[in-house]
PDB file of C-alpha atoms in Angstrom:
ATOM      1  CA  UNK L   1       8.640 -11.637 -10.767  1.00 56.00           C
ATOM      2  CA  UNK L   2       6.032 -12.698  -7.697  1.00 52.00           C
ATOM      3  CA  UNK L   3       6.811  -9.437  -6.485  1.00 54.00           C
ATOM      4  CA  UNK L   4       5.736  -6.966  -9.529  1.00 58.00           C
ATOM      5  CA  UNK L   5       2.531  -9.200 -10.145  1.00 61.00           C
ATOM      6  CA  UNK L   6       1.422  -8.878  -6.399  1.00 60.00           C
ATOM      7  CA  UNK L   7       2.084  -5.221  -6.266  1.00 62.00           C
ATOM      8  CA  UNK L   8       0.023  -5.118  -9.471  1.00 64.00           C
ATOM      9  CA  UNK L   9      -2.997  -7.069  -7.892  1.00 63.00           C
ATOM     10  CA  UNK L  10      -2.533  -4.661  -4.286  1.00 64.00           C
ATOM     11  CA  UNK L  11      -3.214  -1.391  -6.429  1.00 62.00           C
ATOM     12  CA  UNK L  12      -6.032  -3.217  -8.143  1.00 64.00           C
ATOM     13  CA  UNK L  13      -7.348  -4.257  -4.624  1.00 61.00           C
ATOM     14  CA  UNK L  14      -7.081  -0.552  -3.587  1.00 60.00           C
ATOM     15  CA  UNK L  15      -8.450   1.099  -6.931  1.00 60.00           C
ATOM     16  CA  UNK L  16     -11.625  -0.952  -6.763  1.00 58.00           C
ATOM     17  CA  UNK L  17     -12.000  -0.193  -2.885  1.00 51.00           C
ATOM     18  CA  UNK L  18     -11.424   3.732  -3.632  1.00 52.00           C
ATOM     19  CA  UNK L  19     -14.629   3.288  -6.912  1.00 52.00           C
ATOM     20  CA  UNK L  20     -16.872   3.008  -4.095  1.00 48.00           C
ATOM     21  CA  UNK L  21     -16.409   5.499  -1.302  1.00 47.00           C
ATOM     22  CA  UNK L  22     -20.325   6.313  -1.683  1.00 47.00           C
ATOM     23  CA  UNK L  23     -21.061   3.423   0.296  1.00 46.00           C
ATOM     24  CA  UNK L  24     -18.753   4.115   3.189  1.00 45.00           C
ATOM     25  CA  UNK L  25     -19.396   8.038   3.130  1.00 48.00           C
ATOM     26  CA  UNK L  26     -22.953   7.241   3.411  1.00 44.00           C
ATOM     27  CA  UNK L  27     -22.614   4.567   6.143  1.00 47.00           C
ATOM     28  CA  UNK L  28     -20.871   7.368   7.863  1.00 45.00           C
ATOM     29  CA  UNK L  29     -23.548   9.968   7.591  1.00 44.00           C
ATOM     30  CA  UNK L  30     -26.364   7.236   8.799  1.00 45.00           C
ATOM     31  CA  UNK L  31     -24.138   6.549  11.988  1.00 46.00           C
ATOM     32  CA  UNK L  32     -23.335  10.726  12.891  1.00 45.00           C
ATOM     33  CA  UNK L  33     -27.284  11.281  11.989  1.00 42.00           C
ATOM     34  CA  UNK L  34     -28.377  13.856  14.457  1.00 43.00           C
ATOM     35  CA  UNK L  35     -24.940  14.677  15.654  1.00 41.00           C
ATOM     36  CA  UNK L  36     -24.455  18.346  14.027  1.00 42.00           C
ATOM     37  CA  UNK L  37     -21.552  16.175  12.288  1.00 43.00           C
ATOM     38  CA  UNK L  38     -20.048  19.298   9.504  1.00 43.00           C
ATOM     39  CA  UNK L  39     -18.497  16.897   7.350  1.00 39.00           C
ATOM     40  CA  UNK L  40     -19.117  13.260   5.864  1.00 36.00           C
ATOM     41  CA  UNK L  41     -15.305  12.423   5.368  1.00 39.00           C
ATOM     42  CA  UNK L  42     -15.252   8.168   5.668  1.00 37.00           C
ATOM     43  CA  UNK L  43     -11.628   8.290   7.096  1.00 41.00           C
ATOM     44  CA  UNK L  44      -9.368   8.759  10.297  1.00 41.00           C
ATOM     45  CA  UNK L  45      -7.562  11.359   8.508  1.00 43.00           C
ATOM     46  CA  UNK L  46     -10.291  14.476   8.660  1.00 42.00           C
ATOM     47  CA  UNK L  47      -9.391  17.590  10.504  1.00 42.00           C
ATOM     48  CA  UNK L  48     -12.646  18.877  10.632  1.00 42.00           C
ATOM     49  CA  UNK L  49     -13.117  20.818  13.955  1.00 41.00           C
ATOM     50  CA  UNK L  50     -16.071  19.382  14.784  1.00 41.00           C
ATOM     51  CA  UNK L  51     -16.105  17.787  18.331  1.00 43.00           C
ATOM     52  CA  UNK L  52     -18.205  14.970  17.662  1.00 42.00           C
ATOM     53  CA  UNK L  53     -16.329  13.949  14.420  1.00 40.00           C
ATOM     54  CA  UNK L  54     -13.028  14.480  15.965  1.00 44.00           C
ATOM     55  CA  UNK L  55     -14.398  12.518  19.052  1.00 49.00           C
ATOM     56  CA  UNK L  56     -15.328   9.792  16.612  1.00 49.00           C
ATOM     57  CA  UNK L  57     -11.931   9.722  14.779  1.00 45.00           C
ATOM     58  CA  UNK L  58      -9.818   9.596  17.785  1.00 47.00           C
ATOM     59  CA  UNK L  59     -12.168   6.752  18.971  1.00 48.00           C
ATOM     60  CA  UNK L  60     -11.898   4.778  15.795  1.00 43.00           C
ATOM     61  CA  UNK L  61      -8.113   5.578  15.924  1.00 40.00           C
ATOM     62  CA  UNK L  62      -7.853   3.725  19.487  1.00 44.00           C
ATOM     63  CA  UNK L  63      -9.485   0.884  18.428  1.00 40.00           C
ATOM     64  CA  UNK L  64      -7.816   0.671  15.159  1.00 36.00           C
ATOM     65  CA  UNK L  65      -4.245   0.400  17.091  1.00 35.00           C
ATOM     66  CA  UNK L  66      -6.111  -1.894  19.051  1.00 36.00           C
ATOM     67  CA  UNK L  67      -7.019  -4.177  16.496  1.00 41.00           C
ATOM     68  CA  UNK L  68      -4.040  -4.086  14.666  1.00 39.00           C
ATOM     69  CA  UNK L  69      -1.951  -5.044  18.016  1.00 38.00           C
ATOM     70  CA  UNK L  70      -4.466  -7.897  18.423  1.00 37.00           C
ATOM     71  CA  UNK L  71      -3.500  -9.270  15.194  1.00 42.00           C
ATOM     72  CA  UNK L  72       0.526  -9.448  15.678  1.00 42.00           C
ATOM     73  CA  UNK L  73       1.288  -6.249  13.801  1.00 45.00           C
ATOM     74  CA  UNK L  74       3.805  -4.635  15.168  1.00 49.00           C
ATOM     75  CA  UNK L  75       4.379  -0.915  14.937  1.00 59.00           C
ATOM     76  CA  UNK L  76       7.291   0.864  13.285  1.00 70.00           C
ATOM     77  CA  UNK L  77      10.492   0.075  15.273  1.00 79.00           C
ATOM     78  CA  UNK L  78      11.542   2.975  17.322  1.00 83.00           C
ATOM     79  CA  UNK L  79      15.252   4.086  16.266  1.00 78.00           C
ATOM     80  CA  UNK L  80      17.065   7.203  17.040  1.00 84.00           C
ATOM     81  CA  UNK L  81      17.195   9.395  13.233  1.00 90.00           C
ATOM     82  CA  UNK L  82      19.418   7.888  11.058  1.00 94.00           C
ATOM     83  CA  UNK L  83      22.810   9.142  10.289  1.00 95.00           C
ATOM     84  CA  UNK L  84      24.188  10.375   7.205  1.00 96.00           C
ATOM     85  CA  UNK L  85      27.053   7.503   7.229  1.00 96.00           C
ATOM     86  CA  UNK L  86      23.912   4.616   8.020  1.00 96.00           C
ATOM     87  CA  UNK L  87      21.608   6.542   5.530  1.00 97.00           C
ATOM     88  CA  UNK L  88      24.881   6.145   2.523  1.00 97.00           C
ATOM     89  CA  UNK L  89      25.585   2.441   4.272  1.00 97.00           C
ATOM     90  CA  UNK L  90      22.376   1.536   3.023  1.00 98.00           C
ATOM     91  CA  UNK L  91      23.419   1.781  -1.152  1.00 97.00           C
ATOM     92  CA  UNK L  92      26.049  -0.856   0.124  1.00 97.00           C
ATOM     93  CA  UNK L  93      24.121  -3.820   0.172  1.00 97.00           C
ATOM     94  CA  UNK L  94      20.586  -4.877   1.427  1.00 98.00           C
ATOM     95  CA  UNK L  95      21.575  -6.573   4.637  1.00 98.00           C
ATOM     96  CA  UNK L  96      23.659  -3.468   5.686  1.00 97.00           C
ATOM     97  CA  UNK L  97      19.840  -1.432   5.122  1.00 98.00           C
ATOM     98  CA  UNK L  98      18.009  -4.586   7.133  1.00 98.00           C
ATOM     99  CA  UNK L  99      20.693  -4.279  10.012  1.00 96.00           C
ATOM    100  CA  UNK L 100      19.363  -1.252  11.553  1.00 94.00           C
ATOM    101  CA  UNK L 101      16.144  -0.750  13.068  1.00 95.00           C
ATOM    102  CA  UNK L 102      16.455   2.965  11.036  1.00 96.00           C
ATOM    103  CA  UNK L 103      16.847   1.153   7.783  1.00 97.00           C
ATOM    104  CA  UNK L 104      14.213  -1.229   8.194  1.00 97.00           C
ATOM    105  CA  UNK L 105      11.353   1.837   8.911  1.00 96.00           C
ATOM    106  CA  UNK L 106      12.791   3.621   5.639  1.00 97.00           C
ATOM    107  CA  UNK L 107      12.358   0.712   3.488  1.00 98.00           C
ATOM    108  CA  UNK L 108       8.956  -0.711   5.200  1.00 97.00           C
ATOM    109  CA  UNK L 109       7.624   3.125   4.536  1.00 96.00           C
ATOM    110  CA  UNK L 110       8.296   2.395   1.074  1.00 98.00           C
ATOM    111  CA  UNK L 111       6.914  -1.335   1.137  1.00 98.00           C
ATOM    112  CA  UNK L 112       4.063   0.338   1.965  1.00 97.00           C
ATOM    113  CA  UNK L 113       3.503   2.228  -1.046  1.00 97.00           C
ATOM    114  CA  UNK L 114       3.628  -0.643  -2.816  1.00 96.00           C
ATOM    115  CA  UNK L 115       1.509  -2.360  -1.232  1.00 97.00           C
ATOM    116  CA  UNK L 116       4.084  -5.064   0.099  1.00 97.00           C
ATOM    117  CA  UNK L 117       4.230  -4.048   3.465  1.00 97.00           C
ATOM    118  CA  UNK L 118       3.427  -7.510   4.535  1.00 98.00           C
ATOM    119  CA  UNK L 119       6.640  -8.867   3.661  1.00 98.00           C
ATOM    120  CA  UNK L 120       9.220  -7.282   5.951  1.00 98.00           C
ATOM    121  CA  UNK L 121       5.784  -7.763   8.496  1.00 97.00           C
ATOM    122  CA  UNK L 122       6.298 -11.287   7.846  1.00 98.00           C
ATOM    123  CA  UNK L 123      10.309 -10.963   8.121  1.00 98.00           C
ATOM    124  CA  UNK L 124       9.840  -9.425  11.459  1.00 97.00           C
ATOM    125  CA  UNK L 125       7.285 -12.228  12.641  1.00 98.00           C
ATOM    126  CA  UNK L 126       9.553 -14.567  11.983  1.00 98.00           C
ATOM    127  CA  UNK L 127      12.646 -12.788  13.767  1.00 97.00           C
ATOM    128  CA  UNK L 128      10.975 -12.639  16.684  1.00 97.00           C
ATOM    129  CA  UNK L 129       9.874 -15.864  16.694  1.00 98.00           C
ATOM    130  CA  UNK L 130      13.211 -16.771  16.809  1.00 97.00           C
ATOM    131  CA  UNK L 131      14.027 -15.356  20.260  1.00 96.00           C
ATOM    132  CA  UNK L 132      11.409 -17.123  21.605  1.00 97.00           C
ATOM    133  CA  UNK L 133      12.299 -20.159  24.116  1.00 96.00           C
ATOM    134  CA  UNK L 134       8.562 -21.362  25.713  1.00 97.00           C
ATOM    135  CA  UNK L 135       6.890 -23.526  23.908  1.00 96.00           C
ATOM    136  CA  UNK L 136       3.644 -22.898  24.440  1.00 97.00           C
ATOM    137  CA  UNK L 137       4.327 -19.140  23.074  1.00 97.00           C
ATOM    138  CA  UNK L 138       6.422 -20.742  19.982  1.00 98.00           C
ATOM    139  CA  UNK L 139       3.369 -22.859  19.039  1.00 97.00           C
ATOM    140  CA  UNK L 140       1.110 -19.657  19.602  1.00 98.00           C
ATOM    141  CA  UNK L 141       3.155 -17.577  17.514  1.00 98.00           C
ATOM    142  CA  UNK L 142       3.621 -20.012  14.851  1.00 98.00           C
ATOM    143  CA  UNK L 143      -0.087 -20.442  14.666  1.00 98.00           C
ATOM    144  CA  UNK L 144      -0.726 -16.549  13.745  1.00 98.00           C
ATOM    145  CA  UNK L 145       2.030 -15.924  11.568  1.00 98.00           C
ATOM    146  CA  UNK L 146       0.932 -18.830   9.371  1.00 98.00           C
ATOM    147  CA  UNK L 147      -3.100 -17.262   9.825  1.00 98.00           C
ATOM    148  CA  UNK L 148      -2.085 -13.785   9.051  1.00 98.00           C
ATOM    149  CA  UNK L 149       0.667 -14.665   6.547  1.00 98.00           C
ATOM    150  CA  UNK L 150       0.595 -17.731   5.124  1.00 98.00           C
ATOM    151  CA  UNK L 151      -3.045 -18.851   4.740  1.00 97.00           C
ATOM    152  CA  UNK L 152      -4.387 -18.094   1.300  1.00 95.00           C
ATOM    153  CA  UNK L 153      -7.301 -16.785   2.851  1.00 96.00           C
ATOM    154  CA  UNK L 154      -5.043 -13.901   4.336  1.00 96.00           C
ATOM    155  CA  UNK L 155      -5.382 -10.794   2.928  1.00 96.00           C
ATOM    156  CA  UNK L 156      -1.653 -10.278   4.102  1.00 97.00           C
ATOM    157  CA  UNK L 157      -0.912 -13.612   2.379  1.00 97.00           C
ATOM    158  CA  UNK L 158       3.305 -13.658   1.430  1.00 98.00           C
ATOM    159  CA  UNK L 159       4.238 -15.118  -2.340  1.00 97.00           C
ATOM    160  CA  UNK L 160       5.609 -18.550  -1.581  1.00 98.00           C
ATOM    161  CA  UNK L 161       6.377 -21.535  -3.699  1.00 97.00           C
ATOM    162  CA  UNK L 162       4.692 -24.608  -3.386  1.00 97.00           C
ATOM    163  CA  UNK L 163       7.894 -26.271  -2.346  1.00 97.00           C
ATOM    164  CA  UNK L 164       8.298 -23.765   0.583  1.00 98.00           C
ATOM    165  CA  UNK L 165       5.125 -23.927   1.473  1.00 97.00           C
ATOM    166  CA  UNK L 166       4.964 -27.597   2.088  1.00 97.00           C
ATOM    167  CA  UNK L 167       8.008 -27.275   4.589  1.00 97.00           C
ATOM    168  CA  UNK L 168       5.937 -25.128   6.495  1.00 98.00           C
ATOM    169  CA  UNK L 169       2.856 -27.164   6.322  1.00 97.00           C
ATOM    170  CA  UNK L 170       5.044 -30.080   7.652  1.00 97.00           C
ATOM    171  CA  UNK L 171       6.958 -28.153  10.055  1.00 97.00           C
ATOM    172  CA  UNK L 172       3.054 -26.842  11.948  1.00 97.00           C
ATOM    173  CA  UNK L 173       2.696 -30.396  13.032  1.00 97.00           C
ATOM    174  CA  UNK L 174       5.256 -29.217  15.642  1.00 97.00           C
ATOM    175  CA  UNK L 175       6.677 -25.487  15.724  1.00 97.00           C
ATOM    176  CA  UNK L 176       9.785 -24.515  16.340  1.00 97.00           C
ATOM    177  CA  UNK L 177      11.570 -21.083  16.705  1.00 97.00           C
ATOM    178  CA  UNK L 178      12.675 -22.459  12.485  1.00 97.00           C
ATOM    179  CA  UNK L 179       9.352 -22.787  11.206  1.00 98.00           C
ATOM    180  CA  UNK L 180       9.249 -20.169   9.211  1.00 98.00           C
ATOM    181  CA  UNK L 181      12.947 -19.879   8.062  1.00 98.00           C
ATOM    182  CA  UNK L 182      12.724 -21.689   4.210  1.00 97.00           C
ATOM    183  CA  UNK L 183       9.453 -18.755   3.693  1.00 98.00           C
ATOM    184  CA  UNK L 184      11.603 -15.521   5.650  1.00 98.00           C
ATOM    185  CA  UNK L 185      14.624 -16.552   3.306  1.00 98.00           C
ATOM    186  CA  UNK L 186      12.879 -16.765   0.650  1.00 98.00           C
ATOM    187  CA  UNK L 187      11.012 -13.678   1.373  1.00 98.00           C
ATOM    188  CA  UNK L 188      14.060 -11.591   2.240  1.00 98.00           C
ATOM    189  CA  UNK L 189      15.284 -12.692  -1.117  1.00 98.00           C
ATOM    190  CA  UNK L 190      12.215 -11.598  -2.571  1.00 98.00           C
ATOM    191  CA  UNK L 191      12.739  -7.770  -0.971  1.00 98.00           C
ATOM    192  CA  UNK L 192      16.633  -8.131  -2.199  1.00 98.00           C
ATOM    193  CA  UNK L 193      15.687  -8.776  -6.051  1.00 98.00           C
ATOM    194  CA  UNK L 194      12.633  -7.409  -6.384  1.00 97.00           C
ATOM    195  CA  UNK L 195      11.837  -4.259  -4.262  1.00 98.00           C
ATOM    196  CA  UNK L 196      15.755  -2.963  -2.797  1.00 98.00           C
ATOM    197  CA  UNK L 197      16.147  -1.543  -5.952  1.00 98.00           C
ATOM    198  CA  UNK L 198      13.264   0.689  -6.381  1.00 98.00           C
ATOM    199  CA  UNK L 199      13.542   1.966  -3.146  1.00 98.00           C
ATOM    200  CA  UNK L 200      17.064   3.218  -3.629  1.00 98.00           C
ATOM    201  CA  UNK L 201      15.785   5.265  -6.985  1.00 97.00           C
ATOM    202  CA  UNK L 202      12.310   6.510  -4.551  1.00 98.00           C
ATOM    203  CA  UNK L 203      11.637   9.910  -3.186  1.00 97.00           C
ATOM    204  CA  UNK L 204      11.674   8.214   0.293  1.00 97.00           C
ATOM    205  CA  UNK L 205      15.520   7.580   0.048  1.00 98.00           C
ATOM    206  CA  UNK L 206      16.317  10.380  -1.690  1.00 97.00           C
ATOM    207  CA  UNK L 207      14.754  12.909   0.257  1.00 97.00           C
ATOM    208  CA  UNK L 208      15.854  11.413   3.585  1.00 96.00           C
ATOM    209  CA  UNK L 209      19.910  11.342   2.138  1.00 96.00           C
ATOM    210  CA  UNK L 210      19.197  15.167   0.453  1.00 96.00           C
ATOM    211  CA  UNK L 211      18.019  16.405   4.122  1.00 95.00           C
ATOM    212  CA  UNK L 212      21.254  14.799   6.038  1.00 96.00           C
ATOM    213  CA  UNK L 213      23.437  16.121   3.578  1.00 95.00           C
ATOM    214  CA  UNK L 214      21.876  19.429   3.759  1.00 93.00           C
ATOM    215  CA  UNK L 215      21.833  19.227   7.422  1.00 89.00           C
ATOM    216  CA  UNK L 216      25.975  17.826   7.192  1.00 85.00           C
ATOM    217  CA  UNK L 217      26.805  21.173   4.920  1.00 87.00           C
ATOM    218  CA  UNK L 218      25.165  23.164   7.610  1.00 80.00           C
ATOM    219  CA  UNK L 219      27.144  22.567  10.580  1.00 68.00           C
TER     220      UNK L 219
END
């Protein structure tokens, strides 16, 4: 399916990008030259104890959520902790798992793993889209989620048909709240058939339904 063979070409995307981390380390160590930095690590994630390093990370980590809110992604929904009922409710069916704000974190988590995150990004887009009533803010709004996830040119690029995709094409001339809604149908298909399933056999699930239960038995 569209699904496997884009998940395929993600982890090749990410392999080659983790053959060279010589590049980025040494970028790094040109930029911190003189600084006392005690470690070269390229990423946000170091816990060195340096204060110029950790200065530096929690500098890059501002402007990271900056950028990232720039470009229309949203963060993780906030959602009180799941019950063990909702957490079960989600084995049901798919829509039951996309009804809750809960469900939809779990399963993006996982998305992300795959490296398919972008689809229930793009799902979201669109939902939100659809409460929208100005049309100046439809039309702006239309214009990014077609940038960021339907130009080919997008690294966050959705798999859509050709048929689909000339909907959309036709529907740009003049956006509506609908758009989008041929592409987030057939992308919440996509998650249904394709992805649903292996997140009900991951860790992610499992591990959140083993904790509730253990946490049920205990009181």
């Amino acid at each position: 399916p569209m699904g496997s063979e884009r998940m395929e070409m993600r982890k090749r995307q990410m392999s080659t990008a983790q053959e060279t981390p010589g590049t980025a380390q040494a970028q790094h160590s040109t930029g911190n030259r003189g600084s006392n930095a005690c470690c070269f690590c390229w990423c946000c994630c170091c816990s060195c104890s340096c204060l110029t390093v950790r200065n530096q990370d929690e500098e890059r980590a501002r402007r990271t959520s900056h950028e990232l809110q720039a470009e229309g992604i949203p963060n993780c929904e906030e959602s009180p902790a799941p019950t063990l009922e909702e957490v079960n409710a989600w084995a049901q069916s798919f829509d039951k798992l996309m009804l809750t704000p809960a469900g939809r974190n779990a399963f993006r988590e996982f998305l992300r793993t795959e490296f398919s995150e972008e689809n229930m990004l793009f799902w979201m887009a669109c939902e939100e889209l659809k409460q929208e009533s100005n049309k100046s803010v439809i039309e702006e709004k239309a214009r990014l989620i077609y940038e960021d996830y339907i130009s080919i040119l997008s690294p966050k690029e959705v798999s859509l048909d050709s048929r689909v995709r000339e909907v959309i094409n036709r529907n740009m001339l003049e956006p509506s709240q609908h758009t989008f809604d041929d592409a987030q149908l057939q992308i919440y298909t996509l998650m249904h058939r394709d992805s649903y399933p292996r997140f009900m056999n991951s860790a992610i699930y499992k591990d959140l339904l083993r904790s509730l239960s253990e946490k049920s038995i205990e009181a």
